[in-house]
Short mmCIF file of C-alpha atoms in Angstrom, two decimals:
data_model
loop_
_atom_site.label_atom_id
_atom_site.label_comp_id
_atom_site.label_asym_id
_atom_site.label_seq_id
_atom_site.Cartn_x
_atom_site.Cartn_y
_atom_site.Cartn_z
CA MET A 1 13.45 -31.38 11.68
CA THR A 2 9.71 -31.68 10.98
CA GLN A 3 9.21 -29.04 7.74
CA VAL A 4 6.00 -27.35 7.83
CA LYS A 5 4.53 -27.85 4.37
CA VAL A 6 3.45 -24.31 3.54
CA THR A 7 1.48 -22.68 0.22
CA ALA A 8 3.09 -19.61 -0.64
CA VAL A 9 1.36 -16.33 -1.46
CA PHE A 10 2.63 -12.62 -3.03
CA ASP A 11 0.05 -9.98 -2.18
CA ILE A 12 0.93 -6.78 -3.59
CA GLY A 13 -0.69 -3.74 -3.18
CA LYS A 14 -0.36 -0.38 -4.68
CA THR A 15 1.66 0.46 -1.27
CA ASN A 16 2.71 -2.72 0.43
CA LYS A 17 4.07 -5.67 -1.10
CA LYS A 18 3.26 -8.71 0.81
CA PHE A 19 4.54 -12.26 1.52
CA PHE A 20 3.10 -14.86 2.99
CA LEU A 21 3.00 -18.72 4.22
CA PHE A 22 0.21 -20.61 5.53
CA ASP A 23 0.28 -24.17 6.83
CA LYS A 24 -2.39 -26.91 5.47
CA ASN A 25 -5.13 -25.44 8.27
CA TYR A 26 -4.14 -21.79 6.89
CA LYS A 27 -2.58 -20.40 9.83
CA GLU A 28 0.02 -17.70 8.36
CA VAL A 29 3.70 -18.61 9.89
CA PHE A 30 5.49 -16.39 7.94
CA ARG A 31 4.97 -13.09 6.47
CA GLU A 32 7.11 -10.36 4.84
CA TYR A 33 6.37 -6.57 3.81
CA THR A 34 8.08 -4.39 1.72
CA ARG A 35 7.76 -1.33 -0.22
CA LEU A 36 9.52 -0.35 -3.40
CA PRO A 37 10.24 3.21 -5.06
CA GLU A 38 7.80 3.81 -8.23
CA THR A 39 9.39 4.74 -11.23
CA LYS A 40 8.03 7.04 -13.90
CA ASP A 41 6.75 6.03 -17.24
CA GLU A 42 7.34 7.67 -20.68
CA ASP A 43 4.94 10.23 -19.82
CA GLY A 44 6.53 11.54 -16.54
CA TYR A 45 3.81 9.53 -14.80
CA ALA A 46 4.76 7.50 -11.40
CA SER A 47 4.14 3.84 -12.40
CA GLU A 48 4.98 0.47 -10.56
CA ASN A 49 8.70 -0.54 -11.17
CA ILE A 50 8.12 -3.94 -12.46
CA GLU A 51 11.89 -4.50 -12.62
CA GLU A 52 12.23 -3.86 -8.58
CA LEU A 53 9.14 -6.14 -7.90
CA GLN A 54 10.34 -8.94 -10.13
CA LYS A 55 13.48 -9.03 -8.43
CA TRP A 56 11.73 -8.53 -4.86
CA ILE A 57 9.68 -11.45 -5.69
CA LYS A 58 12.83 -13.49 -6.80
CA THR A 59 14.65 -12.89 -3.73
CA THR A 60 12.28 -13.19 -1.42
CA PHE A 61 11.16 -16.60 -2.59
CA ASP A 62 14.67 -18.16 -3.39
CA ALA A 63 15.45 -17.40 0.16
CA ILE A 64 12.62 -19.28 1.75
CA LEU A 65 13.15 -22.03 -0.34
CA GLU A 66 16.74 -22.39 1.49
CA LYS A 67 14.80 -21.96 4.86
CA GLU A 68 14.90 -25.80 6.49
CA GLU A 69 11.93 -25.09 8.20
CA TYR A 70 9.71 -25.01 5.66
CA GLU A 71 8.79 -27.13 2.42
CA VAL A 72 6.73 -24.88 -0.18
CA LYS A 73 4.54 -26.94 -1.73
CA ALA A 74 2.23 -24.21 -3.69
CA VAL A 75 2.69 -20.48 -4.82
CA ASN A 76 -0.28 -18.25 -5.49
CA PHE A 77 -0.51 -14.24 -6.38
CA SER A 78 -3.43 -11.52 -5.42
CA SER A 79 -2.72 -7.89 -6.66
CA TYR A 80 -4.95 -5.04 -7.42
CA GLY A 81 -6.32 -4.96 -11.13
CA ALA A 82 -6.64 -2.54 -13.60
CA SER A 83 -3.18 -3.03 -14.44
CA PHE A 84 -1.42 -4.68 -17.54
CA VAL A 85 1.65 -5.99 -18.14
CA HIS A 86 2.14 -6.00 -22.25
CA LEU A 87 4.29 -8.90 -23.59
CA ASP A 88 6.16 -9.71 -26.92
CA HIS A 89 6.48 -12.46 -28.75
CA ASN A 90 9.61 -13.35 -26.35
CA GLY A 91 8.25 -12.41 -23.39
CA LYS A 92 9.64 -9.64 -22.83
CA VAL A 93 8.17 -6.93 -21.26
CA LEU A 94 7.25 -4.17 -23.57
CA THR A 95 5.88 -0.86 -21.70
CA PRO A 96 5.78 0.29 -17.93
CA LEU A 97 3.51 -0.59 -15.76
CA TYR A 98 0.80 2.18 -16.45
CA ASN A 99 -1.26 3.69 -13.21
CA TYR A 100 -4.70 3.15 -13.49
CA THR A 101 -5.02 6.89 -11.81
CA LYS A 102 -3.26 7.98 -15.24
CA SER A 103 -5.73 10.03 -17.65
CA ILE A 104 -6.58 9.18 -20.97
CA GLU A 105 -6.57 12.08 -23.70
CA GLY A 106 -10.39 13.21 -24.12
CA SER A 107 -10.07 12.50 -28.02
CA VAL A 108 -9.33 8.43 -27.00
CA SER A 109 -12.29 8.26 -25.27
CA ASN A 110 -14.43 10.47 -27.49
CA GLU A 111 -13.88 8.02 -30.25
CA PHE A 112 -13.84 4.73 -28.41
CA TYR A 113 -17.72 5.83 -27.48
CA ALA A 114 -18.79 7.39 -30.40
CA LYS A 115 -18.31 3.89 -32.37
CA TYR A 116 -19.33 1.67 -29.18
CA GLY A 117 -22.68 3.28 -28.34
CA GLY A 118 -22.01 5.44 -25.71
CA GLU A 119 -20.26 5.81 -22.36
CA LEU A 120 -23.14 4.74 -20.24
CA THR A 121 -24.35 2.20 -22.61
CA VAL A 122 -21.09 0.65 -22.51
CA ALA A 123 -20.74 1.08 -18.57
CA THR A 124 -23.96 -0.73 -17.78
CA GLU A 125 -22.96 -3.21 -20.49
CA THR A 126 -19.85 -4.09 -19.19
CA ALA A 127 -21.00 -3.02 -15.39
CA SER A 128 -17.79 -0.29 -15.25
CA PRO A 129 -18.25 2.69 -14.40
CA GLN A 130 -16.12 4.91 -16.89
CA SER A 131 -12.95 5.69 -15.43
CA GLY A 132 -10.15 6.20 -17.60
CA MET A 133 -7.03 3.78 -17.23
CA LEU A 134 -8.91 2.18 -14.01
CA ASN A 135 -11.25 0.23 -16.92
CA SER A 136 -8.03 -1.95 -17.97
CA GLY A 137 -9.45 -2.32 -21.40
CA MET A 138 -9.42 1.36 -22.38
CA GLN A 139 -5.49 1.00 -22.26
CA LEU A 140 -5.40 -1.66 -24.52
CA TYR A 141 -7.72 0.95 -27.18
CA TRP A 142 -5.46 3.91 -26.12
CA LEU A 143 -1.85 2.17 -26.59
CA LYS A 144 -3.70 1.13 -29.98
CA LYS A 145 -4.35 4.61 -30.66
CA LYS A 146 -1.35 6.46 -29.13
CA ARG A 147 1.68 3.36 -29.68
CA PRO A 148 0.44 2.16 -32.55
CA ASP A 149 4.28 0.56 -32.88
CA ILE A 150 4.19 -1.04 -29.68
CA PHE A 151 1.03 -2.53 -29.76
CA LYS A 152 1.62 -3.97 -32.79
CA LYS A 153 4.48 -5.67 -31.10
CA ILE A 154 2.43 -7.38 -28.27
CA ARG A 155 1.74 -11.27 -28.04
CA TYR A 156 0.17 -11.26 -25.16
CA SER A 157 -1.72 -8.28 -22.66
CA LEU A 158 -1.65 -10.26 -18.92
CA HIS A 159 -3.29 -8.51 -15.54
CA LEU A 160 -0.56 -7.82 -13.07
CA PRO A 161 -2.29 -11.04 -11.24
CA GLN A 162 -1.12 -13.30 -14.11
CA TYR A 163 1.53 -11.73 -14.83
CA LEU A 164 3.33 -12.81 -11.44
CA SER A 165 1.43 -16.48 -12.33
CA TYR A 166 3.43 -15.68 -15.60
CA LEU A 167 6.81 -15.12 -14.30
CA PHE A 168 6.91 -18.91 -12.58
CA THR A 169 5.74 -20.84 -15.07
CA GLY A 170 6.21 -19.39 -18.44
CA ILE A 171 2.48 -19.75 -19.15
CA PRO A 172 0.02 -16.91 -20.32
CA VAL A 173 -3.57 -17.05 -19.15
CA SER A 174 -6.45 -14.96 -18.11
CA ASP A 175 -8.97 -15.33 -15.42
CA TYR A 176 -12.44 -14.10 -14.33
CA THR A 177 -11.68 -11.93 -11.40
CA SER A 178 -9.34 -10.05 -12.94
CA ILE A 179 -11.50 -9.66 -16.50
CA GLY A 180 -14.38 -9.00 -14.44
CA CYS A 181 -13.00 -5.66 -11.99
CA HIS A 182 -14.23 -3.04 -14.23
CA THR A 183 -12.40 -3.31 -17.10
CA ASN A 184 -14.78 -2.52 -19.92
CA LEU A 185 -14.15 -5.92 -21.26
CA TRP A 186 -16.97 -8.52 -20.28
CA ASP A 187 -20.67 -8.42 -21.06
CA TYR A 188 -22.49 -9.74 -18.02
CA GLU A 189 -25.71 -10.30 -19.65
CA LYS A 190 -23.74 -12.27 -22.81
CA GLU A 191 -21.28 -13.95 -20.52
CA ASP A 192 -18.14 -12.98 -23.04
CA TYR A 193 -15.89 -10.60 -23.68
CA HIS A 194 -17.77 -7.30 -24.63
CA SER A 195 -18.53 -7.13 -28.82
CA TRP A 196 -15.76 -4.35 -28.84
CA VAL A 197 -13.18 -6.79 -27.67
CA TYR A 198 -13.53 -8.68 -30.96
CA LYS A 199 -14.50 -5.69 -33.20
CA GLU A 200 -10.81 -4.21 -32.62
CA GLY A 201 -9.14 -7.90 -32.34
CA MET A 202 -8.52 -7.61 -28.50
CA ASP A 203 -9.04 -10.99 -28.02
CA LYS A 204 -6.24 -12.46 -29.79
CA ILE A 205 -3.50 -10.70 -27.66
CA LEU A 206 -5.90 -12.07 -24.31
CA ALA A 207 -4.92 -15.28 -22.97
CA PRO A 208 -6.86 -18.31 -22.60
CA ILE A 209 -9.82 -17.79 -19.79
CA VAL A 210 -8.91 -20.47 -17.08
CA PRO A 211 -10.71 -21.28 -13.95
CA THR A 212 -8.73 -19.01 -10.75
CA SER A 213 -8.57 -22.47 -8.93
CA ALA A 214 -6.56 -23.82 -11.59
CA SER A 215 -3.01 -24.39 -10.80
CA MET A 216 0.06 -25.70 -13.01
CA ASN A 217 2.77 -28.29 -11.95
CA THR A 218 6.30 -27.01 -12.92
CA SER A 219 9.66 -27.42 -11.07
CA TYR A 220 11.77 -24.78 -9.63
CA LYS A 221 15.26 -24.92 -9.05
CA GLY A 222 14.78 -28.35 -8.47
CA LYS A 223 11.67 -28.40 -6.20
CA LYS A 224 8.20 -29.78 -7.25
CA LEU A 225 5.30 -26.82 -7.20
CA LYS A 226 2.22 -26.16 -7.93
CA ILE A 227 1.68 -22.73 -9.60
CA GLY A 228 -1.29 -20.84 -9.03
CA VAL A 229 -2.73 -18.73 -12.05
CA GLY A 230 -3.34 -15.54 -9.47
CA ILE A 231 -6.88 -13.29 -8.04
CA HIS A 232 -7.36 -9.95 -7.99
CA ASP A 233 -7.49 -8.96 -4.59
CA SER A 234 -11.02 -7.94 -4.70
CA SER A 235 -12.73 -10.84 -5.34
CA SER A 236 -9.76 -13.17 -3.20
CA ALA A 237 -10.50 -10.90 0.01
CA LEU A 238 -14.23 -12.27 -0.82
CA LEU A 239 -13.62 -15.32 -0.83
CA PRO A 240 -12.67 -16.88 2.89
CA TYR A 241 -16.31 -15.33 3.41
CA ILE A 242 -17.87 -17.00 0.78
CA LEU A 243 -16.21 -20.43 1.18
CA SER A 244 -17.30 -20.48 4.91
CA LYS A 245 -20.46 -18.84 5.68
CA LYS A 246 -23.83 -19.98 4.11
CA LYS A 247 -26.27 -16.55 5.10
CA PRO A 248 -26.04 -13.73 2.97
CA PHE A 249 -23.63 -11.32 4.40
CA LEU A 250 -22.43 -7.57 2.95
CA LEU A 251 -18.44 -7.50 2.88
CA LEU A 252 -16.85 -4.17 3.47
CA SER A 253 -13.53 -4.53 2.25
CA THR A 254 -11.55 -1.01 2.93
CA GLY A 255 -8.16 0.50 2.08
CA THR A 256 -7.25 3.03 -0.75
CA TRP A 257 -10.40 1.67 -1.73
CA SER A 258 -13.59 1.03 -0.11
CA ILE A 259 -15.35 -1.27 -2.00
CA ALA A 260 -18.97 -2.73 -0.31
CA LEU A 261 -19.31 -5.98 -2.05
CA ASN A 262 -22.49 -7.87 -2.03
CA PRO A 263 -22.30 -11.58 -3.50
CA PHE A 264 -25.57 -12.37 -2.76
CA ASN A 265 -27.07 -10.02 -5.30
CA SER A 266 -26.87 -10.50 -8.86
CA GLU A 267 -29.10 -8.20 -10.49
CA LYS A 268 -28.49 -6.67 -13.69
CA LEU A 269 -26.99 -2.95 -12.87
CA SER A 270 -29.47 0.00 -13.75
CA GLU A 271 -28.17 3.28 -15.37
CA GLU A 272 -28.86 5.09 -12.21
CA ASP A 273 -26.45 2.36 -10.32
CA VAL A 274 -23.19 3.17 -12.56
CA GLU A 275 -23.69 6.95 -12.38
CA ASN A 276 -23.66 5.81 -8.35
CA ASN A 277 -20.19 4.05 -8.82
CA CYS A 278 -21.49 0.79 -8.65
CA LEU A 279 -20.11 -2.47 -10.67
CA ASN A 280 -19.79 -5.83 -10.80
CA TYR A 281 -17.24 -8.34 -9.86
CA LEU A 282 -17.12 -11.62 -11.06
CA ARG A 283 -16.26 -14.07 -8.57
CA VAL A 284 -14.07 -17.51 -9.25
CA ASP A 285 -16.83 -19.24 -10.79
CA GLY A 286 -17.56 -16.36 -12.72
CA LYS A 287 -20.77 -15.21 -11.23
CA ARG A 288 -21.13 -11.49 -10.48
CA VAL A 289 -21.02 -9.70 -7.42
CA LYS A 290 -22.85 -6.39 -6.86
CA ALA A 291 -20.37 -3.91 -6.14
CA SER A 292 -20.25 -0.24 -4.86
CA ARG A 293 -17.07 1.75 -3.90
CA PHE A 294 -15.36 5.16 -3.88
CA PHE A 295 -11.60 6.35 -3.11
CA MET A 296 -12.22 6.84 0.61
CA GLY A 297 -8.63 5.55 2.26
CA ASN A 298 -7.01 7.74 -0.71
CA GLU A 299 -9.18 10.47 0.35
CA TYR A 300 -8.61 10.13 3.82
CA ARG A 301 -5.02 10.52 3.76
CA ILE A 302 -4.93 13.44 1.41
CA GLN A 303 -7.35 15.12 4.04
CA VAL A 304 -5.49 13.84 7.03
CA GLU A 305 -2.39 15.42 5.71
CA ILE A 306 -3.67 18.55 5.44
CA LEU A 307 -4.94 18.39 8.43
CA SER A 308 -1.71 17.23 10.50
CA LYS A 309 0.05 20.60 8.80
CA TYR A 310 -2.95 22.70 9.83
CA TYR A 311 -3.38 21.58 13.32
CA GLY A 312 1.02 21.78 13.84
CA LYS A 313 1.13 17.82 14.07
CA GLU A 314 3.02 14.85 13.10
CA TYR A 315 1.99 12.90 10.10
CA GLY A 316 0.52 9.68 12.30
CA TYR A 317 -1.55 11.81 15.16
CA HIS A 318 -4.84 10.47 14.07
CA ARG A 319 -3.87 7.06 14.64
CA ASN A 320 -4.59 7.43 18.28
CA VAL A 321 -7.95 9.71 17.87
CA LYS A 322 -10.83 7.39 19.58
CA PHE A 323 -14.33 8.58 19.22
CA ASN A 324 -15.47 11.43 21.40
CA GLN A 325 -19.47 10.76 21.70
CA GLU A 326 -19.98 14.39 23.11
CA LEU A 327 -17.96 15.83 20.21
CA TYR A 328 -19.77 13.77 17.78
CA LEU A 329 -23.45 14.73 19.23
CA GLN A 330 -21.92 18.22 18.97
CA LEU A 331 -20.82 18.44 15.41
CA VAL A 332 -23.98 16.27 14.05
CA GLN A 333 -26.45 18.94 15.66
CA LYS A 334 -25.45 21.72 13.05
CA PRO A 335 -24.85 19.47 9.75
CA SER A 336 -23.10 20.73 7.12
CA ILE A 337 -19.74 20.08 4.80
CA TYR A 338 -16.89 21.70 5.53
CA PHE A 339 -13.98 19.74 3.43
CA LYS A 340 -13.29 19.59 -0.07
CA PHE A 341 -12.65 16.31 -1.48
CA GLU A 342 -9.90 15.53 -3.93
CA GLY A 343 -10.46 12.27 -5.21
CA ILE A 344 -13.86 11.15 -4.71
CA SER A 345 -16.49 11.48 -7.89
CA LEU A 346 -19.51 10.55 -5.88
CA LYS A 347 -22.30 13.26 -5.71
CA ARG A 348 -21.98 15.71 -2.89
CA LYS A 349 -22.08 19.50 -2.77
CA GLN A 350 -18.73 20.97 -3.99
CA LEU A 351 -16.78 22.98 -2.08
CA HIS A 352 -14.35 25.60 -3.65
CA LYS A 353 -11.79 24.63 -0.51
CA THR A 354 -11.51 23.14 2.72
CA ASP A 355 -12.96 25.27 5.97
CA LEU A 356 -10.91 24.42 9.03
CA GLU A 357 -11.77 27.77 10.64
CA PRO A 358 -14.45 26.79 13.04
CA PHE A 359 -12.46 23.51 14.17
CA LYS A 360 -10.74 24.65 17.62
CA THR A 361 -8.84 20.97 17.76
CA PHE A 362 -7.64 18.96 15.48
CA GLU A 363 -9.62 15.81 17.33
CA GLU A 364 -12.70 18.03 16.24
CA ALA A 365 -11.53 18.37 12.79
CA TYR A 366 -11.33 14.80 12.38
CA HIS A 367 -14.45 13.39 13.58
CA GLN A 368 -16.23 16.00 10.76
CA LEU A 369 -14.17 14.38 8.31
CA MET A 370 -14.92 10.78 9.33
CA ILE A 371 -18.56 12.35 9.56
CA GLU A 372 -18.05 13.39 5.88
CA LEU A 373 -16.97 10.25 4.32
CA MET A 374 -19.14 8.25 6.03
CA GLU A 375 -22.15 10.28 4.53
CA LEU A 376 -20.49 8.61 1.36
CA GLN A 377 -20.05 5.22 3.04
CA ILE A 378 -23.79 5.11 3.91
CA GLN A 379 -24.56 5.40 0.38
CA THR A 380 -22.20 2.79 -0.95
CA ILE A 381 -23.32 0.47 1.30
CA THR A 382 -26.92 1.03 0.95
CA LYS A 383 -26.56 0.43 -2.65
CA ALA A 384 -24.21 -2.45 -2.98
CA ILE A 385 -27.01 -4.19 -0.81
CA GLY A 386 -29.67 -3.53 -3.27
CA ASN A 387 -33.20 -5.66 -2.84
CA SER A 388 -30.68 -8.43 -0.95
CA ASP A 389 -32.12 -9.86 2.50
CA ILE A 390 -28.90 -8.80 4.06
CA ASN A 391 -28.44 -8.64 8.05
CA ARG A 392 -24.91 -8.77 8.83
CA ILE A 393 -21.87 -6.89 7.66
CA TYR A 394 -18.23 -8.35 7.78
CA ILE A 395 -15.53 -5.11 7.67
CA ASP A 396 -11.92 -5.83 6.77
CA GLY A 397 -8.70 -4.01 5.99
CA GLY A 398 -7.23 -1.02 7.02
CA PHE A 399 -10.03 0.76 8.58
CA THR A 400 -10.61 -2.25 11.48
CA ASP A 401 -8.03 -0.23 13.51
CA ASN A 402 -9.62 3.51 13.00
CA ASP A 403 -12.31 3.38 16.16
CA VAL A 404 -14.02 6.64 15.18
CA PHE A 405 -15.09 4.69 11.59
CA MET A 406 -15.99 1.39 13.07
CA LYS A 407 -18.14 3.79 16.55
CA LEU A 408 -19.80 5.06 13.20
CA MET A 409 -20.67 2.25 11.10
CA SER A 410 -21.90 0.52 14.50
CA HIS A 411 -24.11 3.86 15.23
CA HIS A 412 -25.57 4.01 11.22
CA PHE A 413 -26.08 0.17 10.82
CA SER A 414 -27.28 -0.99 14.53
CA LYS A 415 -30.00 -3.07 12.67
CA PHE A 416 -26.91 -5.19 10.90
CA LYS A 417 -25.05 -7.72 12.82
CA ILE A 418 -21.30 -6.01 12.42
CA LEU A 419 -18.40 -8.04 12.48
CA SER A 420 -14.91 -7.04 11.90
CA THR A 421 -11.73 -9.03 11.16
CA GLN A 422 -8.54 -7.95 13.74
CA SER A 423 -6.57 -9.78 10.60
CA PRO A 424 -5.31 -8.08 7.68
CA LEU A 425 -5.13 -11.35 5.49
CA GLY A 426 -7.78 -10.74 3.41
CA SER A 427 -6.73 -11.28 -0.33
CA ALA A 428 -3.68 -13.42 0.66
CA LEU A 429 -5.56 -16.07 2.69
CA GLY A 430 -8.13 -15.98 -0.31
CA ALA A 431 -5.23 -16.49 -2.71
CA ALA A 432 -4.14 -19.50 -0.44
CA MET A 433 -7.66 -21.09 -0.45
CA VAL A 434 -8.45 -20.52 -4.16
CA ILE A 435 -6.17 -23.82 -5.08
CA SER A 436 -6.94 -25.75 -2.43
CA ASN A 437 -9.20 -28.74 -2.60
CA LYS A 438 -9.70 -28.19 1.26
CA LYS A 439 -13.20 -27.54 3.09
CA VAL A 440 -13.62 -25.22 5.88
CA THR A 441 -16.46 -24.92 8.26
CA SER A 442 -18.35 -21.86 9.64
CA LYS A 443 -16.11 -21.34 12.14
CA PHE A 444 -13.00 -20.56 10.16
CA LEU A 445 -13.29 -17.09 10.25
CA LYS A 446 -13.65 -16.90 13.98
CA GLU A 447 -10.58 -19.18 14.32
CA ASN A 448 -8.25 -17.37 11.33
CA TYR A 449 -9.42 -13.84 11.63
CA ARG A 450 -10.05 -13.08 14.95
CA MET A 451 -13.49 -11.61 14.55
CA LYS A 452 -14.92 -9.52 16.64
CA LYS A 453 -18.51 -8.40 17.33
CA LEU A 454 -18.77 -4.44 17.20
CA MET A 455 -21.78 -3.32 20.06
CA PRO A 456 -24.33 -1.16 18.70
CA LEU A 457 -24.12 2.66 19.57
CA PHE A 458 -27.31 3.92 20.69
CA LEU A 459 -26.64 7.59 20.81
CA GLU A 460 -29.25 10.20 21.88
CA LEU A 461 -29.24 12.71 18.76
#
């Protein structure tokens, strides 16, 4: 029996934990998905169960090593960012994996900004709109102030992708993509940690920075393996496009967050950009990417639950709603806001509560919801494009299956060539590619991603 040589990738989202095997041509040959129950931190706030995650990774990997049809040659990891795992001198995990939606006490934030130059100044210098724990560097400061006994025991604080690598190698490292994702840690002009990191001594607990393409050779259960250092999922999703496409493009990565990523715009962020939730990411080579994001998928889930309850539909009914041109034209003739958004901080008219009375059916209210979300999506894409010369947009992630969203995108961006991917491999595939020296051609996306061109919708408004 001929064994297939494969690269294994653990792709850890907040909801779904995924495991993939890719062959030498980056074709997916195996996948496994799971969801793990959350736990609670010491304040009773929901958090990732790090022990369960470790257990699932070990069990899954050990099982694949026993399968005779695969020969695992390399392993890498992509995961959500803004999440630290704090280790003591013996490599023991010291704290829960704090949820990035957990808030930080105002007293801690106020003290920090009084010391280091004000909220907007720090946000602009670090290209990180201020968002509490979502700026993971603030978690270090919060621990130092609120959990000093624990903070003193920290030898290394590793971002989650690098911690997953550490599980296999025992070698602590940092990488650009995790440091650069809205952490408050990186000064984009100096191309170094921000001065506050050194003044607070945080640099001493941050592991040495290595290239994201770095790997370590190790032996695991008698097998020689190349282990990657891990990569932040948004940067990972971008990588297959950067490696195979030379013409400027914008990638709209959709899911819990909708993130518009423009790797062809390296302009410095203005204070106005930061106030509008623009940020920078770092590419694997340390270059900046201009991005704009909003909590679209999270808001969508909240509002769809409300609609399902109000109209007496089972949750999941929305997945079969198709774009209705007549309904859409009827709604946009009288533009107004009807939805009170719960978790989106972008500027828009604020309502006291959602008003569903004007909408007779679930479908009608659902179209209105998508119209209101699309208005914010247009803002974020326009911000990310900035002054760069872009005429194509790639869309990947969960919303590529949403017919109403995709039709609205093709309508509002009819001057652009829009291509969607029918494959949810984005961040996993990027993680496999980053530790390989294999070059890819411009046909790579078409062959591997089942790219689909969206036809513009020319509606007579």
